[in-house]
Short mmCIF file of C-alpha atoms in Angstrom, two decimals:
data_model
loop_
_atom_site.label_atom_id
_atom_site.label_comp_id
_atom_site.label_asym_id
_atom_site.label_seq_id
_atom_site.Cartn_x
_atom_site.Cartn_y
_atom_site.Cartn_z
CA MET A 1 102.18 93.51 173.52
CA ALA A 2 99.03 94.73 171.79
CA ARG A 3 99.29 96.78 168.62
CA ARG A 4 100.05 100.34 169.62
CA SER A 5 97.22 102.82 169.04
CA VAL A 6 97.42 105.95 166.90
CA PRO A 7 98.97 108.72 169.01
CA ILE A 8 96.39 110.97 170.65
CA LEU A 9 98.13 114.07 169.30
CA ARG A 10 97.23 113.08 165.75
CA HIS A 11 93.56 113.17 166.76
CA LEU A 12 93.95 116.47 168.59
CA LEU A 13 95.62 118.11 165.58
CA THR A 14 92.90 117.01 163.14
CA LYS A 15 90.72 119.84 161.80
CA PRO A 16 87.32 119.63 163.51
CA THR A 17 84.40 118.60 161.29
CA THR A 18 81.70 120.50 163.24
CA PRO A 19 81.05 124.15 162.34
CA THR A 20 82.73 126.75 164.51
CA LEU A 21 82.30 130.50 164.91
CA ALA A 22 85.82 131.17 163.64
CA PRO A 23 87.63 129.24 160.91
CA ALA A 24 89.88 126.52 162.36
CA ASN A 25 93.61 126.82 161.85
CA PRO A 26 94.72 123.67 159.98
CA THR A 27 98.35 124.14 161.06
CA ARG A 28 97.99 124.41 164.83
CA SER A 29 101.30 124.05 166.61
CA VAL A 30 101.91 121.92 169.65
CA THR A 31 103.41 123.96 172.47
CA TYR A 32 106.14 122.39 174.56
CA MET A 33 104.91 122.69 178.14
CA PRO A 34 107.74 122.21 180.65
CA ARG A 35 107.14 121.14 184.19
CA PRO A 36 107.88 123.74 186.88
CA GLY A 37 111.61 123.85 187.45
CA ASP A 38 112.57 122.33 184.07
CA GLY A 39 114.40 125.54 183.15
CA THR A 40 116.79 125.28 186.09
CA PRO A 41 120.41 125.19 184.81
CA ARG A 42 121.78 121.66 184.81
CA ALA A 43 125.30 120.60 185.76
CA VAL A 44 127.14 118.60 183.11
CA THR A 45 130.42 116.76 183.66
CA LEU A 46 132.95 117.81 181.02
CA ILE A 47 135.97 115.70 180.01
CA PRO A 48 138.06 117.60 177.42
CA GLY A 49 140.22 114.52 176.83
CA ASP A 50 143.31 114.20 174.63
CA GLY A 51 144.58 115.73 171.40
CA ILE A 52 141.96 117.93 169.77
CA GLY A 53 139.53 117.20 172.61
CA PRO A 54 140.17 120.42 174.57
CA LEU A 55 139.88 122.42 171.34
CA VAL A 56 136.45 121.07 170.35
CA THR A 57 135.04 120.98 173.89
CA ASN A 58 136.03 124.64 174.25
CA ALA A 59 134.10 125.27 171.05
CA VAL A 60 131.01 123.79 172.68
CA GLU A 61 131.51 125.90 175.80
CA GLN A 62 131.67 129.08 173.71
CA VAL A 63 128.50 128.25 171.79
CA MET A 64 126.61 127.25 174.93
CA ASP A 65 127.61 130.54 176.53
CA ALA A 66 126.50 132.51 173.46
CA MET A 67 123.14 130.70 173.50
CA HIS A 68 122.71 131.27 177.24
CA ALA A 69 121.93 127.55 177.39
CA PRO A 70 120.76 126.40 180.84
CA VAL A 71 123.79 124.21 181.51
CA TYR A 72 127.09 124.67 183.29
CA PHE A 73 130.15 122.43 183.20
CA GLU A 74 132.17 120.65 185.86
CA THR A 75 135.50 120.05 184.12
CA PHE A 76 137.89 117.19 184.89
CA GLU A 77 141.29 116.31 183.47
CA VAL A 78 141.26 112.74 182.18
CA HIS A 79 143.77 111.28 179.73
CA GLY A 80 143.87 107.98 177.91
CA ASP A 81 147.20 106.89 179.43
CA MET A 82 145.81 106.94 182.97
CA PRO A 83 145.48 103.50 184.60
CA LYS A 84 141.81 104.18 185.41
CA VAL A 85 139.16 106.87 185.35
CA PRO A 86 139.53 108.92 188.58
CA ASP A 87 136.87 108.19 191.17
CA GLU A 88 135.85 111.84 191.40
CA VAL A 89 134.98 111.81 187.68
CA ILE A 90 132.75 108.77 188.06
CA GLU A 91 131.10 110.35 191.08
CA SER A 92 130.48 113.58 189.16
CA ILE A 93 128.82 111.74 186.25
CA LYS A 94 126.68 109.71 188.64
CA LYS A 95 125.60 112.92 190.36
CA ASN A 96 124.96 114.95 187.21
CA LYS A 97 123.65 112.02 185.11
CA VAL A 98 125.12 113.61 181.96
CA CYS A 99 128.64 114.03 180.57
CA LEU A 100 130.14 115.66 177.47
CA LYS A 101 133.44 114.15 176.43
CA GLY A 102 136.25 114.79 173.98
CA GLY A 103 138.31 111.92 172.61
CA LEU A 104 140.39 109.76 174.95
CA ALA A 105 143.37 108.10 173.31
CA THR A 106 143.52 104.32 173.73
CA PRO A 107 147.06 102.88 173.83
CA MET A 108 147.64 100.08 171.33
CA GLY A 109 148.41 96.75 173.00
CA GLY A 110 150.44 96.54 176.17
CA GLY A 111 147.56 95.43 178.33
CA VAL A 112 146.43 99.01 179.07
CA SER A 113 142.66 99.15 179.47
CA SER A 114 140.63 101.65 177.44
CA LEU A 115 139.15 104.40 179.60
CA ASN A 116 136.29 104.69 177.12
CA LEU A 117 135.35 101.08 177.92
CA GLN A 118 135.79 101.69 181.64
CA LEU A 119 133.29 104.53 181.54
CA ARG A 120 130.74 102.48 179.62
CA ARG A 121 130.99 99.53 182.00
CA GLU A 122 131.10 101.52 185.22
CA LEU A 123 127.99 103.52 184.22
CA ASP A 124 126.30 100.67 182.32
CA LEU A 125 126.00 102.74 179.15
CA TYR A 126 124.62 99.84 177.19
CA ALA A 127 123.50 101.66 174.04
CA SER A 128 125.70 103.58 171.62
CA LEU A 129 123.74 105.74 169.17
CA VAL A 130 125.26 107.34 166.08
CA ASN A 131 123.14 109.32 163.64
CA CYS A 132 124.69 109.29 160.15
CA VAL A 133 122.77 111.75 157.99
CA ASN A 134 123.49 113.92 154.97
CA LEU A 135 123.86 117.61 155.83
CA PRO A 136 122.49 120.05 153.21
CA GLY A 137 125.33 121.72 151.33
CA LEU A 138 127.87 118.99 152.07
CA VAL A 139 128.52 117.10 148.85
CA THR A 140 128.77 113.31 149.24
CA LYS A 141 128.66 110.37 146.85
CA HIS A 142 125.27 109.25 148.20
CA GLU A 143 122.15 111.29 148.93
CA ASN A 144 119.17 110.62 151.20
CA VAL A 145 121.33 108.91 153.81
CA ASP A 146 119.73 108.97 157.26
CA ILE A 147 120.94 106.00 159.28
CA VAL A 148 120.85 105.51 163.03
CA VAL A 149 123.29 102.86 164.24
CA ILE A 150 122.41 101.48 167.68
CA ARG A 151 125.19 99.31 169.06
CA GLU A 152 125.33 97.09 172.12
CA ASN A 153 128.03 98.70 174.22
CA THR A 154 128.96 96.42 177.12
CA GLU A 155 129.83 92.91 175.91
CA GLY A 156 130.77 90.99 172.74
CA GLU A 157 134.39 91.23 171.65
CA TYR A 158 134.83 94.23 173.95
CA SER A 159 134.34 92.13 177.08
CA GLY A 160 138.09 92.36 177.71
CA LEU A 161 138.43 88.67 178.55
CA GLU A 162 141.79 87.72 177.05
CA HIS A 163 144.59 85.47 178.22
CA GLU A 164 147.65 83.71 176.87
CA VAL A 165 147.00 79.97 176.89
CA VAL A 166 150.60 79.07 176.12
CA PRO A 167 153.39 81.27 174.75
CA GLY A 168 152.35 82.43 171.30
CA VAL A 169 148.67 81.50 171.69
CA VAL A 170 146.15 84.09 172.93
CA GLU A 171 142.50 83.37 173.56
CA SER A 172 139.93 86.21 173.38
CA LEU A 173 136.37 85.54 174.52
CA LYS A 174 133.30 86.99 172.83
CA VAL A 175 130.46 87.13 175.34
CA ILE A 176 126.83 87.43 174.21
CA THR A 177 123.98 87.27 176.72
CA LYS A 178 120.23 87.15 176.22
CA PHE A 179 119.72 89.94 178.76
CA CYS A 180 121.96 92.43 176.94
CA SER A 181 120.75 91.37 173.49
CA GLU A 182 117.10 91.83 174.40
CA ARG A 183 117.88 95.14 176.11
CA ILE A 184 119.57 96.65 173.06
CA ALA A 185 116.89 95.29 170.74
CA ARG A 186 114.15 96.88 172.88
CA TYR A 187 116.06 100.17 172.85
CA ALA A 188 116.36 100.08 169.04
CA PHE A 189 112.68 99.32 168.45
CA GLU A 190 111.54 101.86 171.03
CA TYR A 191 113.80 104.47 169.43
CA ALA A 192 112.31 103.66 166.02
CA TYR A 193 108.76 103.88 167.36
CA LEU A 194 109.27 107.18 169.20
CA ASN A 195 111.09 108.80 166.27
CA ASN A 196 108.67 107.65 163.56
CA ARG A 197 111.23 105.38 161.95
CA LYS A 198 109.94 102.65 159.67
CA LYS A 199 112.52 99.87 159.73
CA VAL A 200 114.99 98.17 162.06
CA THR A 201 117.77 96.00 160.61
CA ALA A 202 119.69 93.55 162.79
CA VAL A 203 123.33 93.04 161.76
CA HIS A 204 124.88 89.65 162.56
CA LYS A 205 127.20 86.79 161.58
CA ALA A 206 124.97 83.98 162.81
CA ASN A 207 125.81 81.85 159.79
CA ILE A 208 129.26 81.32 161.34
CA MET A 209 128.92 82.23 165.02
CA LYS A 210 125.78 80.18 165.41
CA LEU A 211 125.48 80.29 169.20
CA GLY A 212 126.68 83.80 170.03
CA ASP A 213 125.25 85.78 167.13
CA GLY A 214 122.42 83.28 166.97
CA LEU A 215 121.36 84.32 170.47
CA PHE A 216 121.54 87.99 169.50
CA LEU A 217 119.40 87.34 166.42
CA GLU A 218 116.89 85.28 168.38
CA SER A 219 116.52 88.11 170.89
CA CYS A 220 115.94 90.67 168.13
CA ARG A 221 113.27 88.47 166.55
CA GLU A 222 111.42 88.12 169.83
CA VAL A 223 111.39 91.86 170.44
CA ALA A 224 110.36 92.55 166.83
CA THR A 225 107.08 90.66 167.33
CA LYS A 226 106.03 93.29 169.87
CA TYR A 227 106.35 96.11 167.30
CA PRO A 228 104.26 94.95 164.33
CA GLY A 229 104.15 98.46 162.88
CA ILE A 230 107.93 98.49 162.32
CA ASP A 231 109.48 96.53 159.47
CA TYR A 232 112.16 94.13 160.71
CA LYS A 233 115.06 92.91 158.56
CA GLU A 234 118.28 90.95 159.11
CA ILE A 235 121.57 91.19 157.27
CA ILE A 236 124.94 89.43 157.56
CA VAL A 237 127.65 91.90 158.52
CA ASP A 238 129.88 91.42 155.44
CA ASN A 239 126.93 91.89 153.07
CA CYS A 240 125.89 94.85 155.22
CA CYS A 241 129.19 96.63 154.55
CA MET A 242 128.82 96.05 150.80
CA GLN A 243 125.23 97.30 150.83
CA LEU A 244 126.22 100.36 152.87
CA VAL A 245 128.74 101.58 150.32
CA SER A 246 126.50 100.79 147.33
CA LYS A 247 122.98 101.65 148.48
CA PRO A 248 123.02 103.21 151.97
CA GLU A 249 119.61 104.88 151.61
CA GLN A 250 117.93 101.48 152.10
CA PHE A 251 118.85 101.49 155.81
CA ASP A 252 116.98 103.23 158.60
CA VAL A 253 117.68 102.05 162.16
CA MET A 254 120.39 99.40 162.53
CA VAL A 255 120.90 97.35 165.71
CA THR A 256 124.18 95.51 166.16
CA PRO A 257 126.44 93.66 168.59
CA ASN A 258 129.44 95.60 169.86
CA LEU A 259 132.21 95.15 167.30
CA TYR A 260 129.98 95.15 164.23
CA GLY A 261 128.40 98.38 165.39
CA ASN A 262 131.78 100.08 165.56
CA LEU A 263 132.55 99.09 161.98
CA VAL A 264 129.08 99.86 160.62
CA ALA A 265 128.87 103.26 162.33
CA ASN A 266 132.24 104.39 161.00
CA THR A 267 131.40 103.16 157.49
CA ALA A 268 128.03 104.92 157.52
CA ALA A 269 129.65 108.08 158.88
CA GLY A 270 132.19 108.10 156.06
CA ILE A 271 129.40 107.71 153.51
CA ALA A 272 127.28 110.51 154.97
CA GLY A 273 130.04 113.14 155.20
CA GLY A 274 132.78 111.98 157.55
CA THR A 275 133.28 111.39 161.24
CA GLY A 276 133.76 115.11 161.82
CA VAL A 277 130.05 115.82 161.40
CA MET A 278 128.44 112.76 163.01
CA PRO A 279 126.99 113.17 166.51
CA GLY A 280 126.59 110.36 169.00
CA GLY A 281 125.95 109.35 172.54
CA ASN A 282 126.29 106.43 174.93
CA VAL A 283 123.23 105.99 177.10
CA GLY A 284 122.04 103.77 179.91
CA ALA A 285 119.10 103.66 182.26
CA ASP A 286 120.50 106.39 184.52
CA HIS A 287 123.43 108.11 182.78
CA ALA A 288 124.53 109.38 179.37
CA ILE A 289 127.83 110.44 177.80
CA PHE A 290 127.76 112.47 174.59
CA GLU A 291 130.76 112.57 172.28
CA GLN A 292 131.75 112.43 168.62
CA GLY A 293 129.58 109.69 167.15
CA ALA A 294 132.09 107.72 165.10
CA SER A 295 135.77 107.15 165.90
CA ALA A 296 135.23 108.44 169.42
CA GLY A 297 138.79 107.46 170.30
CA ASN A 298 140.19 109.61 167.49
CA VAL A 299 142.10 112.51 169.05
CA GLY A 300 143.37 113.96 165.78
CA ASN A 301 146.97 114.43 164.72
CA GLN A 302 149.56 116.86 165.95
CA ARG A 303 149.45 118.95 162.79
CA ILE A 304 145.71 119.67 163.13
CA LEU A 305 146.21 120.47 166.79
CA GLU A 306 149.09 122.88 166.14
CA LYS A 307 147.14 124.71 163.43
CA LYS A 308 143.97 124.64 165.55
CA LYS A 309 141.91 123.38 162.63
CA ALA A 310 139.99 120.57 164.30
CA ASN A 311 136.39 120.16 163.16
CA PRO A 312 134.00 120.96 166.07
CA VAL A 313 130.77 120.12 164.22
CA ALA A 314 130.39 116.53 165.49
CA LEU A 315 130.70 117.58 169.13
CA LEU A 316 128.45 120.61 168.61
CA LEU A 317 125.75 118.33 167.21
CA SER A 318 126.37 115.84 170.03
CA SER A 319 125.84 118.67 172.51
CA ALA A 320 122.53 119.39 170.77
CA MET A 321 121.60 115.75 171.43
CA MET A 322 122.61 116.35 175.03
CA LEU A 323 120.36 119.42 175.29
CA ARG A 324 117.43 117.43 173.96
CA HIS A 325 118.23 114.65 176.44
CA LEU A 326 118.10 117.27 179.21
CA GLN A 327 114.66 118.37 177.94
CA PHE A 328 115.82 121.68 176.49
CA PRO A 329 114.46 121.08 172.95
CA SER A 330 114.31 124.72 171.83
CA PHE A 331 118.01 125.21 172.58
CA ALA A 332 118.83 121.96 170.75
CA ASP A 333 116.84 123.12 167.71
CA ARG A 334 118.59 126.50 167.68
CA LEU A 335 122.02 124.91 167.80
CA GLU A 336 121.29 122.33 165.10
CA THR A 337 119.79 125.01 162.85
CA ALA A 338 122.83 127.27 163.29
CA VAL A 339 125.28 124.44 162.51
CA ALA A 340 123.25 123.41 159.46
CA ARG A 341 123.26 127.01 158.21
CA VAL A 342 127.04 127.26 158.53
CA ILE A 343 127.51 123.98 156.64
CA LEU A 344 125.06 125.06 153.93
CA GLU A 345 126.70 128.46 153.39
CA GLY A 346 130.10 126.79 153.08
CA LYS A 347 132.13 129.81 154.20
CA CYS A 348 133.41 128.25 157.43
CA ARG A 349 134.58 124.69 156.92
CA THR A 350 137.59 122.81 158.19
CA LYS A 351 139.88 120.89 155.86
CA ASP A 352 138.04 117.57 156.19
CA LEU A 353 134.95 119.30 154.77
CA GLY A 354 136.81 120.93 151.89
CA GLY A 355 137.70 124.26 153.53
CA GLN A 356 140.61 125.84 155.36
CA SER A 357 138.89 127.37 158.38
CA THR A 358 140.20 127.10 161.91
CA THR A 359 138.14 125.71 164.76
CA GLN A 360 137.56 129.23 166.08
CA GLU A 361 136.32 130.47 162.69
CA VAL A 362 133.73 127.69 162.60
CA VAL A 363 132.68 128.55 166.16
CA ASP A 364 132.36 132.24 165.25
CA GLY A 365 130.24 131.27 162.25
CA VAL A 366 127.90 129.16 164.38
CA ILE A 367 127.56 131.92 166.98
CA ALA A 368 126.76 134.44 164.24
CA ALA A 369 124.13 132.04 162.84
CA LEU A 370 122.48 131.85 166.25
CA GLU A 371 121.68 135.56 166.20
#
């Protein structure tokens, strides 16, 4: 691929050099020009989920209603102990193209399949994106953290291919394919290019898993050659974890196989302020599911649920990502600005952020900040 040219907008926004009758405005804004019909309300499939899921998804519904956002929800009851995702839910997501989801509990062991994995496979949601960034006003050990973890979502250790060879011996297969590796690498580099990011780091363990992770690394290298304007780095996953907790500001966009991405995203989220404030989404060519970015299977504990003190910030920011995905950028900006203002003021914070507020108090604060 030839070196990409300087975006035309940069030329259009440059102050003209020829004399004009009126002085040129050096800070001209670019107006978002929607296509006819773009403002039509969009249907979104809503899965409240388990535990604190209904509490935080209700928070999103309240804020969307207060914003008069052009979306409406089709709600379905889905729980992690179900044998499979109901067909009508899959059909709704395929029809609407977009879903907002609370946490779905995944039973430990017992051969019960994760519904989160079922959704990703059924809809081919091959890319998981988690944005781990410092929020102004939220004190953390590290500053200037702004990491986007892009994780391959459909294969690797999550392929679900396990069997007992003989009693007491279980074999689990890790599947890595060139197709999926190249696809996630292209997504990561294209994301970096479109969002003016400077560096993509591939996380691997190719020094030990020479064929599997080696194929992933080879695919990333091939894609990197097509984006000469983006710095490309590689890092072994164990060193990556050490570097994350010591100097996280060195990372920008990170692209990973499935399991490593889960670990890296949760580590980065903890560094940047906790899983309760990190938005995320799972996207494919045709569909997208937005949910809490890190620890998406975390449904909270009974005590938080009883006191109704679950943190809704992560899902509110994920819903802002959803609005931008639906091409409603002004609504997304309003919501993100309101959430940031509430965090900065510090009056409405749940316990994980150092406060004692209830979920509803945080929601009321965000709604007040919208006005």
